[in-house]
PDB file of C-alpha atoms in Angstrom:
ATOM      1  CA  ASP A 286      51.421  38.376  26.358  1.00 95.00           C
ATOM      2  CA  ILE A 287      53.363  35.367  25.079  1.00 96.00           C
ATOM      3  CA  VAL A 288      54.053  36.386  21.479  1.00 98.00           C
ATOM      4  CA  MET A 289      54.069  33.697  18.231  1.00 98.00           C
ATOM      5  CA  THR A 290      56.378  34.325  15.792  1.00 98.00           C
ATOM      6  CA  GLN A 291      55.573  31.798  12.810  1.00 98.00           C
ATOM      7  CA  SER A 292      58.590  31.252  10.100  1.00 93.00           C
ATOM      8  CA  PRO A 293      58.000  32.226   7.301  1.00 95.00           C
ATOM      9  CA  ASP A 294      55.258  33.765   5.867  1.00 97.00           C
ATOM     10  CA  SER A 295      55.017  31.322   2.605  1.00 97.00           C
ATOM     11  CA  LEU A 296      56.297  29.336   1.714  1.00 95.00           C
ATOM     12  CA  ALA A 297      55.570  26.418  -1.829  1.00 97.00           C
ATOM     13  CA  VAL A 298      57.761  22.793  -1.464  1.00 96.00           C
ATOM     14  CA  SER A 299      56.857  20.158  -4.269  1.00 96.00           C
ATOM     15  CA  LEU A 300      54.455  17.585  -4.515  1.00 96.00           C
ATOM     16  CA  GLY A 301      56.057  13.852  -2.100  1.00 96.00           C
ATOM     17  CA  GLU A 302      58.655  16.469  -0.650  1.00 97.00           C
ATOM     18  CA  ARG A 303      59.046  17.875   2.860  1.00 97.00           C
ATOM     19  CA  ALA A 304      57.745  21.078   4.021  1.00 97.00           C
ATOM     20  CA  THR A 305      58.211  23.351   7.584  1.00 98.00           C
ATOM     21  CA  ILE A 306      57.390  25.570   8.749  1.00 98.00           C
ATOM     22  CA  ASN A 307      58.856  26.764  12.334  1.00 98.00           C
ATOM     23  CA  CYS A 308      57.273  28.523  15.289  1.00 98.00           C
ATOM     24  CA  LYS A 309      58.770  31.083  18.149  1.00 98.00           C
ATOM     25  CA  SER A 310      57.251  31.582  21.594  1.00 98.00           C
ATOM     26  CA  SER A 311      58.476  35.079  23.227  1.00 97.00           C
ATOM     27  CA  GLN A 312      58.610  33.256  25.927  1.00 97.00           C
ATOM     28  CA  SER A 313      58.848  28.817  27.320  1.00 97.00           C
ATOM     29  CA  ILE A 314      55.718  27.828  27.342  1.00 96.00           C
ATOM     30  CA  LEU A 315      56.926  24.385  29.047  1.00 96.00           C
ATOM     31  CA  TYR A 316      55.978  23.703  31.872  1.00 94.00           C
ATOM     32  CA  LEU A 317      57.471  22.181  34.145  1.00 93.00           C
ATOM     33  CA  SER A 318      55.723  20.420  36.309  1.00 93.00           C
ATOM     34  CA  ASN A 319      54.070  17.562  34.174  1.00 92.00           C
ATOM     35  CA  SER A 320      57.218  18.437  30.979  1.00 94.00           C
ATOM     36  CA  LYS A 321      54.752  19.542  27.938  1.00 95.00           C
ATOM     37  CA  ASN A 322      54.716  22.331  26.304  1.00 97.00           C
ATOM     38  CA  TYR A 323      51.832  23.627  25.620  1.00 97.00           C
ATOM     39  CA  LEU A 324      51.721  24.338  22.095  1.00 97.00           C
ATOM     40  CA  ALA A 325      49.258  23.439  19.397  1.00 98.00           C
ATOM     41  CA  TRP A 326      48.795  23.822  15.462  1.00 98.00           C
ATOM     42  CA  TYR A 327      46.088  24.480  13.789  1.00 98.00           C
ATOM     43  CA  GLN A 328      44.969  23.972   9.300  1.00 98.00           C
ATOM     44  CA  GLN A 329      43.048  26.188   7.698  1.00 98.00           C
ATOM     45  CA  LYS A 330      42.590  25.276   3.694  1.00 97.00           C
ATOM     46  CA  PRO A 331      40.795  28.024   2.186  1.00 93.00           C
ATOM     47  CA  GLY A 332      36.673  29.032   3.309  1.00 93.00           C
ATOM     48  CA  GLN A 333      36.620  26.369   5.719  1.00 96.00           C
ATOM     49  CA  SER A 334      37.429  26.866   9.303  1.00 97.00           C
ATOM     50  CA  PRO A 335      40.522  25.768  11.798  1.00 97.00           C
ATOM     51  CA  LYS A 336      41.704  21.580  11.641  1.00 97.00           C
ATOM     52  CA  LEU A 337      43.551  21.033  15.101  1.00 97.00           C
ATOM     53  CA  LEU A 338      46.677  18.716  14.322  1.00 98.00           C
ATOM     54  CA  MET A 339      48.973  19.322  16.931  1.00 97.00           C
ATOM     55  CA  TYR A 340      47.851  19.190  20.465  1.00 96.00           C
ATOM     56  CA  TRP A 341      51.264  19.796  23.359  1.00 96.00           C
ATOM     57  CA  ALA A 342      53.517  20.289  20.640  1.00 96.00           C
ATOM     58  CA  SER A 343      53.528  16.821  19.435  1.00 97.00           C
ATOM     59  CA  THR A 344      50.454  14.397  19.413  1.00 96.00           C
ATOM     60  CA  ARG A 345      48.562  13.836  17.075  1.00 97.00           C
ATOM     61  CA  GLU A 346      44.699  14.979  16.492  1.00 95.00           C
ATOM     62  CA  SER A 347      42.358  11.957  15.845  1.00 93.00           C
ATOM     63  CA  GLY A 348      43.317  11.111  11.990  1.00 95.00           C
ATOM     64  CA  VAL A 349      45.497  13.542  11.424  1.00 97.00           C
ATOM     65  CA  PRO A 350      47.701  11.344   8.973  1.00 96.00           C
ATOM     66  CA  ASP A 351      50.722  11.036   9.689  1.00 95.00           C
ATOM     67  CA  ARG A 352      52.996  12.833   7.151  1.00 97.00           C
ATOM     68  CA  PHE A 353      52.232  15.482   9.883  1.00 97.00           C
ATOM     69  CA  SER A 354      54.698  15.712  13.002  1.00 97.00           C
ATOM     70  CA  GLY A 355      54.739  18.207  15.786  1.00 97.00           C
ATOM     71  CA  SER A 356      58.877  18.843  17.176  1.00 97.00           C
ATOM     72  CA  GLY A 357      60.505  21.167  19.598  1.00 97.00           C
ATOM     73  CA  SER A 358      60.201  22.415  22.862  1.00 94.00           C
ATOM     74  CA  VAL A 359      60.621  25.661  25.870  1.00 95.00           C
ATOM     75  CA  THR A 360      60.175  28.228  22.761  1.00 97.00           C
ATOM     76  CA  ASP A 361      60.659  26.842  19.431  1.00 98.00           C
ATOM     77  CA  PHE A 362      58.383  23.940  17.430  1.00 98.00           C
ATOM     78  CA  THR A 363      57.909  22.810  13.672  1.00 98.00           C
ATOM     79  CA  LEU A 364      55.203  21.772  11.749  1.00 98.00           C
ATOM     80  CA  THR A 365      56.350  19.062   9.171  1.00 98.00           C
ATOM     81  CA  ILE A 366      54.890  17.454   6.730  1.00 97.00           C
ATOM     82  CA  SER A 367      57.110  14.468   5.415  1.00 96.00           C
ATOM     83  CA  SER A 368      55.055  14.577   1.740  1.00 95.00           C
ATOM     84  CA  LEU A 369      53.138  16.825   0.676  1.00 96.00           C
ATOM     85  CA  GLN A 370      50.020  16.378  -0.966  1.00 96.00           C
ATOM     86  CA  ALA A 371      47.887  18.436  -2.923  1.00 96.00           C
ATOM     87  CA  GLU A 372      45.810  18.334  -0.522  1.00 96.00           C
ATOM     88  CA  ASP A 373      47.766  19.903   2.056  1.00 97.00           C
ATOM     89  CA  VAL A 374      47.528  23.690   0.706  1.00 96.00           C
ATOM     90  CA  ALA A 375      46.261  25.491   3.440  1.00 97.00           C
ATOM     91  CA  VAL A 376      47.327  28.315   5.903  1.00 98.00           C
ATOM     92  CA  TYR A 377      48.767  26.802   9.416  1.00 98.00           C
ATOM     93  CA  TYR A 378      49.120  28.560  12.112  1.00 98.00           C
ATOM     94  CA  CYS A 379      50.212  27.834  15.820  1.00 98.00           C
ATOM     95  CA  GLN A 380      48.454  29.113  18.877  1.00 98.00           C
ATOM     96  CA  GLN A 381      49.592  28.586  23.035  1.00 97.00           C
ATOM     97  CA  TYR A 382      47.945  27.547  25.224  1.00 96.00           C
ATOM     98  CA  TYR A 383      50.722  28.471  28.840  1.00 96.00           C
ATOM     99  CA  SER A 384      48.529  31.601  29.675  1.00 95.00           C
ATOM    100  CA  THR A 385      46.310  33.486  28.288  1.00 93.00           C
ATOM    101  CA  PRO A 386      45.479  34.948  26.409  1.00 95.00           C
ATOM    102  CA  HIS A 387      46.191  32.393  23.676  1.00 96.00           C
ATOM    103  CA  THR A 388      48.339  33.562  21.195  1.00 97.00           C
ATOM    104  CA  PHE A 389      48.049  32.621  18.000  1.00 98.00           C
ATOM    105  CA  GLY A 390      50.838  32.971  15.494  1.00 98.00           C
ATOM    106  CA  GLN A 391      50.549  35.430  12.220  1.00 98.00           C
ATOM    107  CA  GLY A 392      50.135  32.548   9.496  1.00 97.00           C
ATOM    108  CA  THR A 393      52.205  30.044   7.459  1.00 98.00           C
ATOM    109  CA  LYS A 394      50.743  29.900   3.337  1.00 98.00           C
ATOM    110  CA  LEU A 395      51.897  26.928   2.081  1.00 97.00           C
ATOM    111  CA  GLU A 396      51.482  25.848  -1.701  1.00 96.00           C
ATOM    112  CA  ILE A 397      52.785  24.153  -4.062  1.00 92.00           C
TER     113      ILE A 397
ATOM    114  CA  GLN B  43      25.897  14.810  14.128  1.00 74.00           C
ATOM    115  CA  VAL B  44      28.100  16.713  15.715  1.00 78.00           C
ATOM    116  CA  HIS B  45      28.169  19.644  15.382  1.00 90.00           C
ATOM    117  CA  LEU B  46      28.496  23.942  16.447  1.00 95.00           C
ATOM    118  CA  VAL B  47      26.339  26.182  14.850  1.00 96.00           C
ATOM    119  CA  GLU B  48      26.956  29.904  15.836  1.00 97.00           C
ATOM    120  CA  SER B  49      24.381  32.689  14.480  1.00 96.00           C
ATOM    121  CA  GLY B  50      23.246  36.425  15.637  1.00 96.00           C
ATOM    122  CA  GLY B  51      25.964  37.964  12.820  1.00 96.00           C
ATOM    123  CA  GLY B  52      25.041  40.650  11.372  1.00 96.00           C
ATOM    124  CA  LEU B  53      25.984  44.918  10.204  1.00 97.00           C
ATOM    125  CA  VAL B  54      26.062  47.283  13.320  1.00 97.00           C
ATOM    126  CA  LYS B  55      27.330  50.940  13.678  1.00 97.00           C
ATOM    127  CA  PRO B  56      30.144  51.292  15.465  1.00 97.00           C
ATOM    128  CA  GLY B  57      29.389  51.899  19.449  1.00 97.00           C
ATOM    129  CA  GLY B  58      26.845  49.664  18.729  1.00 97.00           C
ATOM    130  CA  SER B  59      25.660  46.115  20.784  1.00 97.00           C
ATOM    131  CA  LEU B  60      25.447  42.408  18.938  1.00 97.00           C
ATOM    132  CA  THR B  61      25.339  39.150  21.383  1.00 98.00           C
ATOM    133  CA  LEU B  62      26.530  35.949  19.435  1.00 98.00           C
ATOM    134  CA  SER B  63      25.276  32.206  19.911  1.00 98.00           C
ATOM    135  CA  CYS B  64      26.713  28.650  19.018  1.00 97.00           C
ATOM    136  CA  ALA B  65      24.346  25.737  19.422  1.00 96.00           C
ATOM    137  CA  ALA B  66      26.661  22.585  20.400  1.00 95.00           C
ATOM    138  CA  SER B  67      23.941  19.317  19.256  1.00 91.00           C
ATOM    139  CA  GLY B  68      25.524  15.660  19.009  1.00 88.00           C
ATOM    140  CA  ILE B  69      28.678  15.570  22.225  1.00 83.00           C
ATOM    141  CA  SER B  70      28.566  16.055  26.689  1.00 86.00           C
ATOM    142  CA  PHE B  71      28.597  20.140  26.180  1.00 89.00           C
ATOM    143  CA  SER B  72      29.351  20.855  29.820  1.00 90.00           C
ATOM    144  CA  ALA B  73      32.055  19.333  30.295  1.00 90.00           C
ATOM    145  CA  ASN B  74      34.600  21.010  28.052  1.00 93.00           C
ATOM    146  CA  TYR B  75      35.749  23.839  27.700  1.00 95.00           C
ATOM    147  CA  MET B  76      34.272  26.338  24.507  1.00 96.00           C
ATOM    148  CA  GLY B  77      36.324  29.600  23.098  1.00 97.00           C
ATOM    149  CA  TRP B  78      35.905  31.964  21.156  1.00 98.00           C
ATOM    150  CA  ILE B  79      38.626  32.942  18.050  1.00 98.00           C
ATOM    151  CA  ARG B  80      37.573  35.523  15.021  1.00 98.00           C
ATOM    152  CA  GLN B  81      39.615  35.873  12.507  1.00 98.00           C
ATOM    153  CA  PRO B  82      38.973  39.590  10.419  1.00 97.00           C
ATOM    154  CA  PRO B  83      38.683  39.385   6.465  1.00 96.00           C
ATOM    155  CA  GLY B  84      41.691  37.721   4.622  1.00 95.00           C
ATOM    156  CA  LYS B  85      43.045  38.014   8.625  1.00 97.00           C
ATOM    157  CA  GLY B  86      44.767  35.582  10.491  1.00 97.00           C
ATOM    158  CA  LEU B  87      43.357  33.572  13.998  1.00 98.00           C
ATOM    159  CA  GLU B  88      42.999  35.800  16.810  1.00 98.00           C
ATOM    160  CA  TRP B  89      41.456  33.946  19.624  1.00 97.00           C
ATOM    161  CA  VAL B  90      38.733  36.998  22.154  1.00 97.00           C
ATOM    162  CA  SER B  91      37.681  34.604  24.622  1.00 97.00           C
ATOM    163  CA  TYR B  92      37.290  31.618  26.330  1.00 97.00           C
ATOM    164  CA  ILE B  93      35.074  29.759  28.687  1.00 96.00           C
ATOM    165  CA  SER B  94      35.449  26.962  31.915  1.00 95.00           C
ATOM    166  CA  ASP B  95      33.373  24.456  31.957  1.00 94.00           C
ATOM    167  CA  SER B  96      30.764  25.332  34.221  1.00 94.00           C
ATOM    168  CA  GLY B  97      30.765  28.837  33.147  1.00 93.00           C
ATOM    169  CA  THR B  98      32.249  29.866  36.551  1.00 95.00           C
ATOM    170  CA  ALA B  99      35.905  30.749  35.244  1.00 95.00           C
ATOM    171  CA  THR B 100      36.489  33.353  31.710  1.00 96.00           C
ATOM    172  CA  PHE B 101      38.660  34.961  30.480  1.00 96.00           C
ATOM    173  CA  TYR B 102      39.440  37.456  26.934  1.00 97.00           C
ATOM    174  CA  GLY B 103      41.903  38.644  25.006  1.00 96.00           C
ATOM    175  CA  ASP B 104      43.041  42.361  25.860  1.00 95.00           C
ATOM    176  CA  SER B 105      41.596  43.690  22.473  1.00 94.00           C
ATOM    177  CA  VAL B 106      37.515  42.993  23.950  1.00 94.00           C
ATOM    178  CA  GLY B 107      38.144  42.816  27.080  1.00 88.00           C
ATOM    179  CA  GLY B 108      36.117  45.397  29.127  1.00 89.00           C
ATOM    180  CA  ARG B 109      33.464  44.695  26.189  1.00 96.00           C
ATOM    181  CA  PHE B 110      33.169  41.146  25.620  1.00 97.00           C
ATOM    182  CA  THR B 111      31.196  38.626  27.769  1.00 98.00           C
ATOM    183  CA  ILE B 112      31.505  35.511  27.334  1.00 98.00           C
ATOM    184  CA  SER B 113      28.654  32.975  29.145  1.00 97.00           C
ATOM    185  CA  ARG B 114      27.305  29.373  28.111  1.00 97.00           C
ATOM    186  CA  ASP B 115      23.967  28.287  29.138  1.00 96.00           C
ATOM    187  CA  ASN B 116      24.725  23.824  29.823  1.00 95.00           C
ATOM    188  CA  ALA B 117      20.917  22.884  30.204  1.00 95.00           C
ATOM    189  CA  LYS B 118      20.907  24.867  26.319  1.00 95.00           C
ATOM    190  CA  LYS B 119      24.503  23.546  25.133  1.00 95.00           C
ATOM    191  CA  SER B 120      24.738  26.981  23.818  1.00 96.00           C
ATOM    192  CA  LEU B 121      27.496  29.848  24.926  1.00 97.00           C
ATOM    193  CA  TYR B 122      27.069  33.073  24.611  1.00 98.00           C
ATOM    194  CA  LEU B 123      29.703  36.795  23.268  1.00 98.00           C
ATOM    195  CA  GLU B 124      27.957  39.872  24.197  1.00 98.00           C
ATOM    196  CA  MET B 125      29.808  41.880  22.582  1.00 98.00           C
ATOM    197  CA  LYS B 126      28.773  45.929  23.344  1.00 97.00           C
ATOM    198  CA  SER B 127      30.871  49.051  21.825  1.00 97.00           C
ATOM    199  CA  LEU B 128      31.973  47.222  18.879  1.00 97.00           C
ATOM    200  CA  ARG B 129      34.134  48.957  16.611  1.00 97.00           C
ATOM    201  CA  VAL B 130      35.457  48.764  12.877  1.00 97.00           C
ATOM    202  CA  GLU B 131      38.340  46.370  14.387  1.00 97.00           C
ATOM    203  CA  ASP B 132      35.566  44.327  15.552  1.00 98.00           C
ATOM    204  CA  THR B 133      34.404  43.153  11.843  1.00 98.00           C
ATOM    205  CA  ALA B 134      35.672  39.776  11.981  1.00 98.00           C
ATOM    206  CA  VAL B 135      34.282  36.149  10.652  1.00 98.00           C
ATOM    207  CA  TYR B 136      33.700  34.490  15.239  1.00 98.00           C
ATOM    208  CA  TYR B 137      34.022  30.220  15.289  1.00 98.00           C
ATOM    209  CA  CYS B 138      32.793  29.383  18.521  1.00 97.00           C
ATOM    210  CA  ALA B 139      35.460  25.981  19.034  1.00 97.00           C
ATOM    211  CA  ARG B 140      35.672  23.459  21.964  1.00 95.00           C
ATOM    212  CA  ASP B 141      38.450  22.200  23.692  1.00 94.00           C
ATOM    213  CA  VAL B 142      39.578  19.130  23.304  1.00 89.00           C
ATOM    214  CA  GLY B 143      40.612  18.556  26.850  1.00 84.00           C
ATOM    215  CA  VAL B 144      43.557  19.630  27.314  1.00 82.00           C
ATOM    216  CA  GLY B 145      43.274  23.304  28.702  1.00 85.00           C
ATOM    217  CA  GLY B 146      43.264  25.710  25.745  1.00 90.00           C
ATOM    218  CA  ALA B 147      43.651  23.640  21.632  1.00 94.00           C
ATOM    219  CA  PHE B 148      40.974  23.499  20.003  1.00 96.00           C
ATOM    220  CA  HIS B 149      39.309  20.437  18.111  1.00 94.00           C
ATOM    221  CA  MET B 150      35.785  20.999  17.279  1.00 95.00           C
ATOM    222  CA  TRP B 151      35.116  23.902  15.036  1.00 97.00           C
ATOM    223  CA  GLY B 152      31.380  25.859  14.080  1.00 97.00           C
ATOM    224  CA  GLN B 153      31.125  27.557  10.010  1.00 96.00           C
ATOM    225  CA  GLY B 154      31.747  31.046  12.012  1.00 97.00           C
ATOM    226  CA  THR B 155      29.236  34.237  11.628  1.00 97.00           C
ATOM    227  CA  MET B 156      30.324  36.853  10.135  1.00 98.00           C
ATOM    228  CA  VAL B 157      29.946  40.250  12.159  1.00 98.00           C
ATOM    229  CA  THR B 158      30.477  43.829  10.216  1.00 98.00           C
ATOM    230  CA  VAL B 159      30.933  47.395  11.918  1.00 97.00           C
ATOM    231  CA  SER B 160      30.335  49.381  10.695  1.00 96.00           C
ATOM    232  CA  SER B 161      28.533  53.222  10.250  1.00 94.00           C
TER     233      SER B 161
END
């Protein structure tokens, strides 16, 4: 199974500042035939279901603010929030869907 | 309105069985792969199971393979998870979710149903 490891486990960022969350896969999740990285990012606010932010590592889901961006390739990925807003307080998860089981990272708790 | 609504959760003794259902509305249910993801209280997300649009291909996480069975009824717009030989560690909120169409990322989630395995 592919192991997904996020860092840090928790992060405190001031309003308006940049937040960066990292995700590392134990093996490549880049499918060479289509040059796509099989990685998604989710946001889960307290008491809510997860919400998809990104897929293909850097494609923003419809309706997601453009202050959220995804980058990286092969085994190392980053979710960046360019200017933190109060409503961004949440736990963030990465997930690989390159091979089953489609494992999740352990989560990163983002606080103000 | 677009909805996924899970049901069937509850309290069950270790070794017992339970079947979860997920009813879809407002979406073209038969066109997308679907999945079950769970979250133990206070913990992270765990991928449980995944099923193709036709229902002919199914996939399972290591901890549930051989005990859980995923299925779907496209005519009823419903997804199911039959759970047998339940263990204390299966205690979690179980979410059903719809694949966005890329082979494993989920863009629509239900509100979840709680399963508690305890004697």
